[in-house]
Coordinates of C-alpha atoms and ligand atoms in Angstrom, one line a residue:
M1 CA 0.0 0.0 0.0
T2 CA 1.4 3.3 -1.1
V3 CA 1.4 6.3 1.3
T4 CA -0.3 9.3 -0.2
P5 CA 2.2 12.1 -1.0
L6 CA 1.7 15.4 0.8
S7 CA 0.7 17.6 -2.1
A8 CA -0.6 20.9 -3.3
A9 CA -2.2 22.2 -6.6
V10 CA -2.6 25.9 -7.5
S11 CA -3.8 27.3 -10.8
H12 CA -4.1 31.0 -11.6
V13 CA -5.5 32.7 -14.7
G14 CA -2.5 35.2 -14.7
K15 CA -2.7 38.9 -15.4
I16 CA -3.4 39.0 -19.1
R17 CA -5.6 36.1 -20.2
S18 CA -9.3 36.4 -19.6
N19 CA -9.8 32.7 -18.9
N20 CA -7.8 29.8 -17.5
Q21 CA -7.0 27.1 -20.0
D22 CA -4.8 25.2 -17.6
S23 CA -6.0 22.3 -15.5
G24 CA -4.3 20.6 -12.6
Y25 CA -4.9 17.7 -10.3
A26 CA -3.5 16.5 -7.0
G27 CA -4.9 13.2 -5.9
R28 CA -4.0 10.2 -3.7
H29 CA -1.4 8.8 -6.0
L30 CA -1.7 10.8 -9.2
F31 CA -0.6 14.3 -10.1
I32 CA -1.4 16.1 -13.3
V33 CA -0.8 19.4 -15.1
A34 CA -2.5 20.2 -18.5
D35 CA -2.2 23.3 -20.6
G36 CA -5.0 23.7 -23.1
M37 CA -4.9 25.8 -26.3
G38 CA -6.5 26.6 -29.6
G39 CA -9.8 26.8 -31.3
H40 CA -12.9 28.8 -30.2
A41 CA -13.1 28.4 -26.5
G42 CA -11.3 25.1 -26.9
G43 CA -8.3 25.4 -24.6
D44 CA -10.0 25.2 -21.3
V45 CA -12.3 22.4 -22.6
A46 CA -9.4 20.4 -23.8
S47 CA -7.3 20.5 -20.7
A48 CA -10.3 19.8 -18.5
I49 CA -11.4 16.8 -20.5
A50 CA -8.0 15.3 -20.6
T51 CA -7.3 15.9 -16.9
K52 CA -10.6 14.5 -15.8
R53 CA -10.1 11.4 -18.0
L54 CA -6.6 10.9 -16.7
A55 CA -7.7 11.3 -13.1
E56 CA -9.8 8.1 -13.5
A57 CA -6.4 6.3 -13.3
D58 CA -5.8 7.5 -9.7
T59 CA -5.7 4.2 -7.9
D60 CA -3.3 2.1 -5.9
Y61 CA -1.3 0.0 -8.3
S62 CA 0.9 -2.9 -7.1
V63 CA 3.6 -2.4 -9.7
A64 CA 4.8 0.7 -11.5
E65 CA 4.6 -1.0 -14.9
D66 CA 0.8 -1.3 -14.4
A67 CA 0.6 2.4 -13.5
E68 CA 2.6 3.3 -16.6
E69 CA 0.3 1.3 -18.8
A70 CA -2.8 2.8 -17.1
L71 CA -1.5 6.3 -17.7
R72 CA -0.7 5.6 -21.4
S73 CA -4.1 4.1 -22.0
A74 CA -5.8 7.1 -20.2
M75 CA -3.8 9.5 -22.4
I76 CA -4.9 7.7 -25.6
A77 CA -8.5 7.6 -24.3
A78 CA -8.4 11.3 -23.5
N79 CA -7.1 11.9 -27.1
S80 CA -10.1 10.0 -28.5
L81 CA -12.4 11.9 -26.2
L82 CA -11.1 15.2 -27.5
A83 CA -11.5 14.1 -31.1
E84 CA -15.1 12.9 -30.5
T85 CA -15.9 16.2 -28.8
V86 CA -14.5 18.2 -31.8
F87 CA -16.5 15.9 -34.1
E88 CA -19.7 16.9 -32.3
H89 CA -18.8 20.5 -31.8
S90 CA -16.9 21.7 -34.9
E91 CA -16.4 25.1 -33.4
L92 CA -13.9 23.5 -31.1
T93 CA -11.7 22.3 -34.0
G94 CA -8.1 22.7 -33.4
M95 CA -8.3 22.5 -29.6
G96 CA -5.5 20.6 -27.9
T97 CA -3.7 20.2 -24.6
T98 CA -0.4 19.3 -23.1
V99 CA -0.6 16.7 -20.3
S100 CA 2.1 15.7 -17.9
G101 CA 1.4 13.3 -15.0
I102 CA 3.1 11.1 -12.4
L103 CA 1.6 8.2 -10.5
R104 CA 3.4 7.1 -7.4
V105 CA 3.7 3.4 -6.7
G106 CA 5.9 2.7 -3.6
D107 CA 9.4 3.8 -4.3
Q108 CA 8.8 4.5 -8.0
V109 CA 6.7 6.9 -10.0
A110 CA 5.2 6.2 -13.5
L111 CA 5.3 9.2 -15.7
A112 CA 3.4 10.1 -18.9
H113 CA 4.0 13.3 -20.8
I114 CA 3.1 15.1 -24.0
G115 CA 3.6 18.8 -24.8
D116 CA 5.7 21.5 -23.1
S117 CA 4.4 21.4 -19.5
R118 CA 7.2 20.2 -17.3
I119 CA 7.9 17.7 -14.5
Y120 CA 10.9 18.4 -12.3
L121 CA 12.4 16.3 -9.5
F122 CA 13.9 18.2 -6.6
R123 CA 16.3 15.8 -4.8
D124 CA 19.2 16.6 -2.4
G125 CA 19.0 20.3 -3.3
E126 CA 19.2 19.7 -7.1
L127 CA 16.4 20.5 -9.5
E128 CA 16.2 18.3 -12.6
Q129 CA 13.7 18.5 -15.5
V130 CA 12.7 14.9 -16.2
T131 CA 10.5 15.6 -19.2
A132 CA 11.5 16.8 -22.6
D133 CA 9.6 19.8 -24.2
H134 CA 7.8 18.7 -27.3
T135 CA 8.4 22.0 -28.9
F136 CA 9.7 23.2 -32.3
V137 CA 12.7 24.9 -30.7
Q138 CA 13.6 21.9 -28.6
R139 CA 13.8 19.9 -31.9
L140 CA 16.2 22.6 -33.2
V141 CA 18.3 22.3 -30.0
D142 CA 18.3 18.5 -30.2
S143 CA 19.5 18.5 -33.8
G144 CA 22.2 21.0 -33.0
R145 CA 20.8 23.8 -35.1
I146 CA 20.4 26.3 -32.3
T147 CA 21.6 26.5 -28.7
A148 CA 19.5 26.3 -25.5
E149 CA 20.1 30.1 -25.0
E150 CA 18.8 30.8 -28.5
A151 CA 15.8 28.6 -27.9
A152 CA 14.8 30.6 -24.8
V153 CA 14.3 33.8 -26.8
H154 CA 13.3 32.1 -30.1
P155 CA 10.2 33.7 -31.8
R156 CA 8.7 30.2 -32.2
R157 CA 9.4 28.9 -28.7
S158 CA 5.8 28.3 -28.0
V159 CA 5.1 26.2 -31.1
L160 CA 4.3 22.7 -30.0
M161 CA 5.1 19.6 -32.0
R162 CA 2.9 17.2 -30.0
V163 CA -0.3 17.5 -28.0
L164 CA -3.4 15.6 -27.3
G165 CA -6.3 16.8 -29.5
D166 CA -8.2 16.2 -32.6
V167 CA -5.1 16.2 -34.9
D168 CA -3.5 12.8 -34.4
A169 CA -5.3 9.6 -33.7
A170 CA -2.1 8.0 -32.3
P171 CA -0.2 10.7 -30.6
E172 CA 3.4 9.9 -29.5
I173 CA 3.4 9.9 -25.7
D174 CA 6.5 9.7 -23.5
T175 CA 6.2 7.4 -20.6
K176 CA 8.8 6.1 -18.1
I177 CA 9.3 4.8 -14.6
L178 CA 11.6 6.6 -12.2
D179 CA 12.8 5.7 -8.7
T180 CA 11.8 8.0 -5.9
K181 CA 12.6 8.2 -2.2
P182 CA 11.6 10.1 1.0
G183 CA 12.7 13.7 0.7
D184 CA 12.0 13.9 -3.1
R185 CA 9.8 16.7 -4.2
W186 CA 8.0 16.4 -7.5
L187 CA 7.1 19.6 -9.3
L188 CA 4.6 19.7 -12.2
C189 CA 3.9 23.0 -13.9
S190 CA 2.6 24.7 -17.1
D191 CA 4.9 27.0 -19.1
G192 CA 3.2 29.9 -17.4
L193 CA 5.6 29.1 -14.6
S194 CA 8.6 27.6 -16.3
S195 CA 8.9 30.4 -18.9
Y196 CA 8.8 33.2 -16.4
V197 CA 10.4 32.0 -13.2
S198 CA 14.0 30.7 -13.4
E199 CA 14.9 27.1 -12.4
E200 CA 17.2 28.6 -9.9
R201 CA 14.3 30.4 -8.2
L202 CA 12.2 27.2 -8.3
S203 CA 15.1 25.3 -6.7
T204 CA 15.5 27.9 -4.0
I205 CA 11.8 27.8 -3.1
L206 CA 11.6 24.0 -3.1
G207 CA 14.7 24.0 -0.9
G208 CA 13.5 26.6 1.5
V209 CA 9.7 26.3 1.8
R210 CA 8.6 23.2 3.6
S211 CA 4.9 23.1 3.0
P212 CA 4.0 22.2 -0.6
Q213 CA 1.0 24.6 -0.4
D214 CA 3.2 27.5 0.6
A215 CA 5.8 26.6 -2.0
A216 CA 3.2 26.3 -4.8
D217 CA 1.7 29.7 -3.7
R218 CA 5.1 31.3 -3.7
M219 CA 5.8 30.0 -7.2
V220 CA 2.5 31.4 -8.6
K221 CA 3.2 34.7 -6.8
E222 CA 6.6 35.0 -8.4
S223 CA 5.1 34.4 -11.9
L224 CA 2.5 37.1 -11.1
D225 CA 5.3 39.4 -10.0
H226 CA 6.9 38.8 -13.5
G227 CA 3.6 40.0 -15.1
A228 CA 2.1 36.4 -15.6
P229 CA 1.1 36.9 -19.2
D230 CA 0.0 33.2 -19.3
N231 CA -2.1 31.0 -17.1
V232 CA 0.0 29.5 -14.3
T233 CA -0.4 26.0 -12.8
V234 CA 1.7 24.4 -10.2
V235 CA 1.4 20.9 -8.6
I236 CA 3.8 19.8 -5.9
A237 CA 4.0 16.2 -4.5
D238 CA 6.2 15.4 -1.6
I239 CA 7.2 11.7 -1.3
D240 CA 7.5 11.9 2.5
G241 CA 3.7 11.4 2.4
V242 CA 1.0 11.8 5.1
D243 CA 3.1 9.8 7.6
A244 CA 5.3 12.9 7.8
A245 CA 2.3 15.1 8.4
P246 CA -0.6 13.1 9.9
D247 CA -2.8 16.2 10.1
A248 CA -2.3 16.9 6.4
A249 CA -5.3 18.2 4.5
E250 CA -7.0 16.1 1.8
P251 CA -5.4 16.4 -1.6
A252 CA -6.5 19.5 -3.6
G253 CA -8.2 17.5 -6.4
F254 CA -8.9 19.5 -9.5
V255 CA -7.8 23.1 -10.0
G256 CA -8.0 25.4 -13.0
S257 CA -10.5 24.8 -15.8
A258 CA -11.0 21.2 -14.7
A259 CA -12.3 22.5 -11.4
A260 CA -15.1 24.5 -13.0
P261 CA -18.2 23.3 -14.8
L262 CA -17.7 23.6 -18.6
M263 CA -19.7 26.5 -20.1
F264 CA -19.8 27.5 -23.7
D265 CA -21.4 30.0 -26.0
G266 CA -21.9 28.7 -29.5
A267 CA -20.2 30.4 -32.5
E268 CA -23.5 31.9 -33.5
D269 CA -23.8 33.5 -30.1
E270 CA -26.5 31.0 -29.3
R271 CA -26.2 29.3 -26.0
R272 CA -26.2 25.6 -26.3
P273 CA -25.0 22.7 -24.2
I274 CA -22.0 20.9 -25.3
R275 CA -22.4 17.1 -25.5
L276 CA -19.3 15.5 -24.0
P277 CA -19.2 11.9 -25.0
T278 CA -19.1 9.7 -21.9
L279 CA -18.2 12.6 -19.8
L280 CA -20.2 15.7 -18.6
L281 CA -23.3 17.5 -19.7
H282 CA -22.7 21.1 -18.8
P283 CA -23.0 24.3 -20.8
L284 CA -19.6 25.6 -21.6
K285 CA -18.4 29.1 -20.7
S286 CA -17.7 31.9 -23.1
T287 CA -14.1 32.6 -24.0
P288 CA -12.5 34.9 -26.6
P289 CA -10.6 33.3 -29.5
E290 CA -7.2 32.1 -28.4
D291 CA -3.9 32.2 -30.2
A292 CA -3.3 28.6 -31.2
H293 CA 0.3 27.5 -30.8
F294 CA -0.1 24.0 -31.9
E295 CA 1.4 22.9 -35.2
P296 CA 1.1 19.3 -36.5
E297 CA 4.2 17.3 -36.5
R298 CA 5.2 16.8 -40.1
E299 CA 8.7 16.7 -41.4
E300 CA 8.2 19.0 -44.4
F301 CA 6.5 21.5 -42.1
L302 CA 9.5 21.3 -39.8
E303 CA 11.9 21.8 -42.7
Q304 CA 9.8 24.7 -43.9
L305 CA 10.0 26.4 -40.5
I306 CA 13.7 25.8 -40.2
E307 CA 14.3 27.2 -43.7
E308 CA 12.1 30.2 -42.9
D309 CA 13.9 30.8 -39.6
R310 CA 17.3 30.6 -41.4
R311 CA 16.2 33.1 -44.0
R312 CA 14.9 35.4 -41.4
A313 CA 18.1 35.1 -39.4
N314 CA 20.1 35.9 -42.5
R315 CA 18.0 38.9 -43.4
R316 CA 18.4 40.2 -39.8
R317 CA 22.2 39.6 -40.0
I318 CA 22.6 41.4 -43.3
T319 CA 20.4 44.3 -42.2
W320 CA 22.5 44.7 -39.1
L321 CA 25.8 44.6 -41.0
V322 CA 24.5 47.3 -43.4
V323 CA 23.3 49.5 -40.5
V324 CA 26.6 49.1 -38.7
A325 CA 28.7 49.8 -41.8
V326 CA 26.6 52.9 -42.7
A327 CA 26.9 54.2 -39.1
I328 CA 30.6 53.7 -39.0
A329 CA 31.1 55.4 -42.4
A330 CA 28.9 58.3 -41.2
I331 CA 30.9 58.7 -38.0
V332 CA 34.3 58.6 -39.9
A333 CA 33.0 61.1 -42.5
A334 CA 31.7 63.5 -39.8
A335 CA 34.9 63.3 -37.9
A336 CA 37.0 64.0 -41.0
L337 CA 34.8 67.0 -41.9
A338 CA 35.0 68.3 -38.4
Y339 CA 38.8 67.9 -38.3
Q340 CA 39.1 69.6 -41.7
W341 CA 37.0 72.5 -40.4
T342 CA 39.2 73.0 -37.3
Q343 CA 42.3 73.1 -39.6
T344 CA 41.0 76.2 -41.4
H345 CA 41.5 78.2 -38.2
Y346 CA 44.6 80.0 -36.9
Y347 CA 45.4 81.7 -33.7
V348 CA 48.4 83.2 -32.0
G349 CA 49.3 81.8 -28.6
V350 CA 52.2 80.7 -26.4
A351 CA 54.1 77.5 -27.2
D352 CA 55.4 75.1 -24.6
D353 CA 58.8 76.8 -24.6
G354 CA 57.3 80.2 -23.7
T355 CA 57.7 81.7 -27.2
V356 CA 54.8 83.2 -29.2
A357 CA 53.7 81.0 -32.1
I358 CA 51.0 80.7 -34.8
F359 CA 48.8 77.7 -34.3
Q360 CA 46.7 76.0 -36.9
G361 CA 43.4 74.5 -35.7
V362 CA 41.3 75.1 -32.6
Q363 CA 42.4 75.0 -29.0
Q364 CA 40.1 72.1 -27.9
N365 CA 41.4 68.6 -27.3
I366 CA 39.4 65.5 -27.9
G367 CA 40.8 63.1 -25.2
P368 CA 44.5 62.7 -26.1
I369 CA 44.0 64.1 -29.6
S370 CA 45.0 67.7 -30.0
L371 CA 43.1 69.7 -32.6
S372 CA 45.9 72.2 -33.1
Q373 CA 49.6 72.3 -33.8
V374 CA 52.3 75.0 -34.2
E375 CA 52.2 76.3 -37.7
Q376 CA 55.0 78.8 -37.3
S377 CA 57.2 79.5 -34.3
S378 CA 59.1 82.8 -33.4
E379 CA 61.9 84.1 -31.3
V380 CA 59.5 86.3 -29.4
R381 CA 59.2 85.4 -25.7
A382 CA 55.7 86.1 -24.2
D383 CA 57.5 87.4 -21.1
D384 CA 59.1 90.2 -23.2
L385 CA 55.7 91.6 -24.2
P386 CA 53.9 94.4 -22.4
T387 CA 51.5 93.1 -19.8
F388 CA 48.3 93.7 -21.8
E389 CA 49.6 91.9 -24.9
R390 CA 51.2 89.1 -22.9
Q391 CA 47.8 88.4 -21.3
Q392 CA 46.1 88.6 -24.7
V393 CA 48.6 86.1 -26.2
E394 CA 48.3 83.8 -23.2
A395 CA 44.5 83.8 -23.7
T396 CA 45.2 83.3 -27.5
I397 CA 44.4 85.8 -30.2
N398 CA 42.2 84.5 -33.0
A399 CA 43.2 85.2 -36.6
D400 CA 41.0 85.3 -39.7
D401 CA 43.6 83.4 -41.7
L402 CA 47.3 82.6 -41.9
R403 CA 48.1 86.1 -43.3
D404 CA 46.2 87.8 -40.5
A405 CA 48.1 85.6 -38.0
L406 CA 51.4 86.6 -39.5
D407 CA 50.5 90.2 -39.2
I408 CA 49.6 89.7 -35.5
L409 CA 52.9 87.9 -34.9
D410 CA 54.8 90.7 -36.8
R411 CA 53.2 93.3 -34.6
L412 CA 54.0 91.4 -31.4
N413 CA 57.6 91.0 -32.6
R414 CA 58.0 94.7 -33.0
L415 CA 56.3 95.3 -29.7
A416 CA 58.8 92.9 -28.0
E417 CA 61.7 94.7 -29.6
T418 CA 60.6 98.3 -29.0
G419 CA 58.6 97.7 -25.8
A420 CA 55.9 100.0 -27.3
E421 CA 53.4 100.4 -30.2
P422 CA 55.2 102.1 -33.1
Ligands
LIG1 CA1 0.6 28.1 -21.3

């Protein structure tokens, strides 16, 4: 008999979206996160249907292999359910959902996963993502075409290659069995958390906040602090179990759209109940059209996207090179013109050795670069000039041109010799 993990599940609509398309579940043995998307009002329906169907597998298995098989069957069944729902409600065409779940069986967990929601294991202070993102950019990373850093800011980072939905009758689902032990903390989350709160922060919270409820609340709060543009769902399961906390509350059960009755306004604005095959019979709630991020997995499509990305990257690179080259040329030209302009000026001043000299250029320096140099030196010492003229020369006397400067120098020369104006 497996001890029920101490757990928490929190789902928040976020700060931008008008409805929550995420669903979560924390049960006795099973923990799920699903992130719905696409179609008219479809995302919340898709994640709710899949989560509720999967939750039927929440029982006590004797071996992990049975649990793994049960999860896989439940995922396939959920996929069929979504396709049937779309068949009966064509306005939901294109809806899909990610699903990631773990089912604890003694010292093992069975895991099933499709999409880009994530499952992390926090053990001995280390956080490890145990699922792979089924995204376009992860494909590019895996095939060595881009780096993980480039993937994080890639314009197509939210494009999914695999989901449950009405697209593929036999979706490729990842399943595996992992060992677990007391002290392990399992974290399941939608990309509304993992895209906005760093793994370093998640690790710090899991290492520092004992109660799974407090830890989940803290994570959602940090996503909200980052603007929470997306729905956020967090499920935490602690393997220590209820033995470690005998007064622990009941598991949270469903959160997010799976926790609410499904309501829906028809495409013609006519309220009608949705018929969910073998599931629920509730009217669905109204939602605005959602940006669909799912793209079917087809090689030629992938190649097309890669080609398009490469072209865009090349265009960007060329544009930048041209912009930089033009900017550098403009700066060099402006500097040359400015320097030329300074060299049309002359003034009379005192050279380093104390003699009066004609300088070409202007007095200012740009850093270590002097914009003037001695054009013609003289034997006249500034100290030999009458006080007034000496002060004038020390302050520099501007000349109209070289001829004017020579006249000034000539006059000063005579002054120095005679000690007075002729
Ligand atoms: Ca999302």
